[in-house]
mmCIF file of C-alpha atoms in Angstrom:
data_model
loop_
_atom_site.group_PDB
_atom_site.id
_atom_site.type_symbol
_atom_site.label_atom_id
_atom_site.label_comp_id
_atom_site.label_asym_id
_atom_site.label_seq_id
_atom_site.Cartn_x
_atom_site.Cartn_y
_atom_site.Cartn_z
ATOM 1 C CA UNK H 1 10.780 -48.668 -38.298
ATOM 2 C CA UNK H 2 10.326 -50.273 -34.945
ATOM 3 C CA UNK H 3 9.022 -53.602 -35.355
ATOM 4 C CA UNK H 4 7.060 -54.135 -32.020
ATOM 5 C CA UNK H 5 5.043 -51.361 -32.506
ATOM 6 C CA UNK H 6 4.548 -52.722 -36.305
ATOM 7 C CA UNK H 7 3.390 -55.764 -35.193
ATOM 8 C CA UNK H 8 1.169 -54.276 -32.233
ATOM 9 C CA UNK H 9 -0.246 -51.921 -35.390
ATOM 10 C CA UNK H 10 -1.129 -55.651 -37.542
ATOM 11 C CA UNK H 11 -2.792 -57.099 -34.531
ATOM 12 C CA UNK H 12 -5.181 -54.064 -34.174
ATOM 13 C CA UNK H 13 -5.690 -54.184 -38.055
ATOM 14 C CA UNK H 14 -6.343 -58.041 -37.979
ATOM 15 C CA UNK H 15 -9.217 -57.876 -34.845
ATOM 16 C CA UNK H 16 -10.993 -54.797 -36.742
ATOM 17 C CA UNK H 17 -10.994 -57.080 -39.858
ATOM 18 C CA UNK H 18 -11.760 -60.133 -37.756
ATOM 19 C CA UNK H 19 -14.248 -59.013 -35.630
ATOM 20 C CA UNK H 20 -15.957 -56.623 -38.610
ATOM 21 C CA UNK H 21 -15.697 -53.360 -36.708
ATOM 22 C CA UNK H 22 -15.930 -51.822 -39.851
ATOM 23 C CA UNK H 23 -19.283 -52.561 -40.560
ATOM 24 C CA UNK H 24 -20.798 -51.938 -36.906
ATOM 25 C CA UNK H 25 -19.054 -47.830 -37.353
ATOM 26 C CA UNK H 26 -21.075 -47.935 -40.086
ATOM 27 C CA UNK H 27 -24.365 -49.343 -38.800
ATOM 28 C CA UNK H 28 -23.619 -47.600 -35.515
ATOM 29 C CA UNK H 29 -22.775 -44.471 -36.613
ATOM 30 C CA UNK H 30 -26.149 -44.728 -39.091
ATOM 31 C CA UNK H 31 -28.280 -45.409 -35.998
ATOM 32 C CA UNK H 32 -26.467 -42.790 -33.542
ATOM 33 C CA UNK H 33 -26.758 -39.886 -36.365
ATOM 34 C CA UNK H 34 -30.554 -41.065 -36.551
ATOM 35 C CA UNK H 35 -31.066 -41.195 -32.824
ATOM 36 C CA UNK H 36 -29.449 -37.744 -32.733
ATOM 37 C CA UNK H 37 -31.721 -36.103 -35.391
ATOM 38 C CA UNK H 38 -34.706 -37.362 -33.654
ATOM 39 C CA UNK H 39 -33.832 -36.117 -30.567
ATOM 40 C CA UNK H 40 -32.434 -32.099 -31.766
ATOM 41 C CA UNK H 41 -33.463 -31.992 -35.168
ATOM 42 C CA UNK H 42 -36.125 -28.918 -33.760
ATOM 43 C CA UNK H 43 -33.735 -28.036 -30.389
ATOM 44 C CA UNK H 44 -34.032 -24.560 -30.489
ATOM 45 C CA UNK H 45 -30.163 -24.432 -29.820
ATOM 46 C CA UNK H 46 -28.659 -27.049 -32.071
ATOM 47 C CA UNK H 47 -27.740 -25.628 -35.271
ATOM 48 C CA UNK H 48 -26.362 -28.312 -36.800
ATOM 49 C CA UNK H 49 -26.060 -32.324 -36.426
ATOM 50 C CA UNK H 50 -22.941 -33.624 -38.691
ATOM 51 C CA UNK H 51 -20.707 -36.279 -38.426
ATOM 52 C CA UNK H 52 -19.463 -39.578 -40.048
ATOM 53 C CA UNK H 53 -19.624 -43.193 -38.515
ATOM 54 C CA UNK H 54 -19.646 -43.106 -34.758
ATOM 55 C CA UNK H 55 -17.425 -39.639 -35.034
ATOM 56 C CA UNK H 56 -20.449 -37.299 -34.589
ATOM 57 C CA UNK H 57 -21.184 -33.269 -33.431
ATOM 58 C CA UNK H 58 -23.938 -31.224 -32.692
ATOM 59 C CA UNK H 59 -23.046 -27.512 -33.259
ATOM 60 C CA UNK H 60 -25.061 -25.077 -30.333
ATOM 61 C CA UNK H 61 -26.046 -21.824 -31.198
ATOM 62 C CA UNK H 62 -27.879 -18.827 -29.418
ATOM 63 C CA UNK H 63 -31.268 -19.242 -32.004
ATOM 64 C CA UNK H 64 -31.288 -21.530 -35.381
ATOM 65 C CA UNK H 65 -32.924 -18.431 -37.005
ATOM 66 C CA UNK H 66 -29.807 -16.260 -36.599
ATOM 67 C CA UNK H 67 -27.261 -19.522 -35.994
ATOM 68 C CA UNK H 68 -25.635 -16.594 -33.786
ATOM 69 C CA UNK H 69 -22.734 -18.669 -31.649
ATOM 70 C CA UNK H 70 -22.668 -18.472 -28.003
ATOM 71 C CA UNK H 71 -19.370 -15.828 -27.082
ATOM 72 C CA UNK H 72 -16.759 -17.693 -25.565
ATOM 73 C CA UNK H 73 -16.920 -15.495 -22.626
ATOM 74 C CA UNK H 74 -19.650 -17.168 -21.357
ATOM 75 C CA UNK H 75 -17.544 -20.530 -21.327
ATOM 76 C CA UNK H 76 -20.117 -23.283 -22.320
ATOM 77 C CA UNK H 77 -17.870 -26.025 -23.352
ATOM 78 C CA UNK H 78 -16.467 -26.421 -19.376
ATOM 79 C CA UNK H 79 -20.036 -26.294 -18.038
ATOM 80 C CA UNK H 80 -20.947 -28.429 -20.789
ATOM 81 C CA UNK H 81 -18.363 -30.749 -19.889
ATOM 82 C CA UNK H 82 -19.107 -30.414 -15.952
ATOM 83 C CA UNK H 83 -22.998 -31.503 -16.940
ATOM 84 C CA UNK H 84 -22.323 -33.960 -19.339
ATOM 85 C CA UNK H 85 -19.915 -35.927 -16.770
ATOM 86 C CA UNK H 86 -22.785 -35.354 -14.041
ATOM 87 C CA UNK H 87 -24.801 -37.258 -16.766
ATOM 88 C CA UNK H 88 -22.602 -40.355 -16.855
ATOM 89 C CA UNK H 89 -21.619 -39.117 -20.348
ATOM 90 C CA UNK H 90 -18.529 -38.819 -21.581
ATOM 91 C CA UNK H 91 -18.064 -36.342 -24.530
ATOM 92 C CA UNK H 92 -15.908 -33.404 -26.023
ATOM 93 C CA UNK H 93 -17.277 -29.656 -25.689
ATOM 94 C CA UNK H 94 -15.297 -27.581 -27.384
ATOM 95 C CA UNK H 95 -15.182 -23.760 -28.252
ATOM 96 C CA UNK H 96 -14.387 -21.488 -31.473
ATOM 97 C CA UNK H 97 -16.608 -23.466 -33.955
ATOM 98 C CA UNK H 98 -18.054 -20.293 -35.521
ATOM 99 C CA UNK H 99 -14.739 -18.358 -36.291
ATOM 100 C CA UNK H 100 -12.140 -19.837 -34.151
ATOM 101 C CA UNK H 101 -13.113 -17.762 -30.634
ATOM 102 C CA UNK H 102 -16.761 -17.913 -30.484
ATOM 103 C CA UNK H 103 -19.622 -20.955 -30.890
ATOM 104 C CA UNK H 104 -19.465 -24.054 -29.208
ATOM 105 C CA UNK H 105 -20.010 -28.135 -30.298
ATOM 106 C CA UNK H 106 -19.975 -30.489 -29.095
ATOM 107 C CA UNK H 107 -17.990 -34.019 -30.290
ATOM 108 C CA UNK H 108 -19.179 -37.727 -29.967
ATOM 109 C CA UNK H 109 -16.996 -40.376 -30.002
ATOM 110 C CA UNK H 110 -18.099 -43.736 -28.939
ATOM 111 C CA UNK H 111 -16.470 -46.820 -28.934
ATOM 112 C CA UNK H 112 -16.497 -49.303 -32.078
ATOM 113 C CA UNK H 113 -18.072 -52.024 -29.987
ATOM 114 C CA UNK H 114 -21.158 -49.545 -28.736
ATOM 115 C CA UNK H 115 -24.190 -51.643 -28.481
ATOM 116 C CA UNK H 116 -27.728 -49.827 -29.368
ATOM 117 C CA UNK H 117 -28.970 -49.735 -26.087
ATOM 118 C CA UNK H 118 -26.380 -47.764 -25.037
ATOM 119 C CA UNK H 119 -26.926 -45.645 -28.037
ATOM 120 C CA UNK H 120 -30.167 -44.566 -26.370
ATOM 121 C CA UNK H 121 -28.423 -44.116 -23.186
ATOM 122 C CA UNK H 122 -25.664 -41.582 -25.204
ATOM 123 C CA UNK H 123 -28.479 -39.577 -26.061
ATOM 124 C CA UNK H 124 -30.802 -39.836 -22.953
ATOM 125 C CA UNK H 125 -27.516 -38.164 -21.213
ATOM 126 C CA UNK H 126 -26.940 -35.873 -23.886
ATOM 127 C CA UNK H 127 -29.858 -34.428 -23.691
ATOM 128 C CA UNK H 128 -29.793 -34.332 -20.020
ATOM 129 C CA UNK H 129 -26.673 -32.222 -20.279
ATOM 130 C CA UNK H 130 -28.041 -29.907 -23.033
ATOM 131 C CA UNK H 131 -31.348 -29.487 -20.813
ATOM 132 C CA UNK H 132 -29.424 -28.734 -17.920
ATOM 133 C CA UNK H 133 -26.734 -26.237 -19.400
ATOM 134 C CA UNK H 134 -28.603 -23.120 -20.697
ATOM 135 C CA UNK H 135 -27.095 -20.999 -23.580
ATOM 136 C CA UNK H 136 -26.740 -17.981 -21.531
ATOM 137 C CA UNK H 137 -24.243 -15.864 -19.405
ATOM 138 C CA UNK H 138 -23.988 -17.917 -15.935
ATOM 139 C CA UNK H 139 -24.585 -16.057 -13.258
#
């Protein structure tokens, strides 16, 4: 019901049509969740690569044989975060994935106007951050 924020909501609409964000998402997203199973399809810690569009997650877990999550004692997602930042990467650990305490993920989020060169520098940094953050008690 308030009509400036209406009309702020149309403009956004209108330059998504108009400049056919749409469609990049959905080539983007396409050529991020490739780039992403190249890179950690055999990771011995990613357990899973799922997403949709440029909305994207790689679950971590201790071996892909037992997909046992890391405890959230050991408090990856912050020292994921820490690395990933160190990285020139901005992302979203988070914790719980496996039952709501333990596991870890982490989210991917880029911008609709992502160009594919800095698709390849996403996942450079991303795997920067996963090589530099082992899945193990810190000492």
């Amino acid at each position: 019901g308030h009509a400036t924020a209406c009309a702020a909501g149309l403009a956004v609409i209108n330059a998504i049509e108009r400049e056919g964000l749409l469609e990049q998402v959905v080539q983007r997203g396409n050529a991020l969740h490739h780039r992403l199973l190249q890179a950690f399809a055999d990771h011995p810690q990613v357990g899973d690569i799922r997403g949709r569009g440029l909305f994207q997650a790689l679950e971590l877990v201790m071996d892909r044989d037992s997909r046992r999550p890391p405890p959230a004692a050991w408090k990856l997602p912050a020292r994921l975060r820490q690395a990933a930042m160190e990285a020139g990467l901005v992302c979203y650990p988070g914790g719980g994935t496996a039952d709501g305490r333990d596991g870890v993920h982490i989210l991917l989020a880029p911008p609709f106007i992502i160009s594919n060169d800095q698709l390849d520098e996403l996942v450079d940094a991303l795997t920067t951050t996963l090589n530099s953050v082992p899945l193990q008690a810190p000492a």
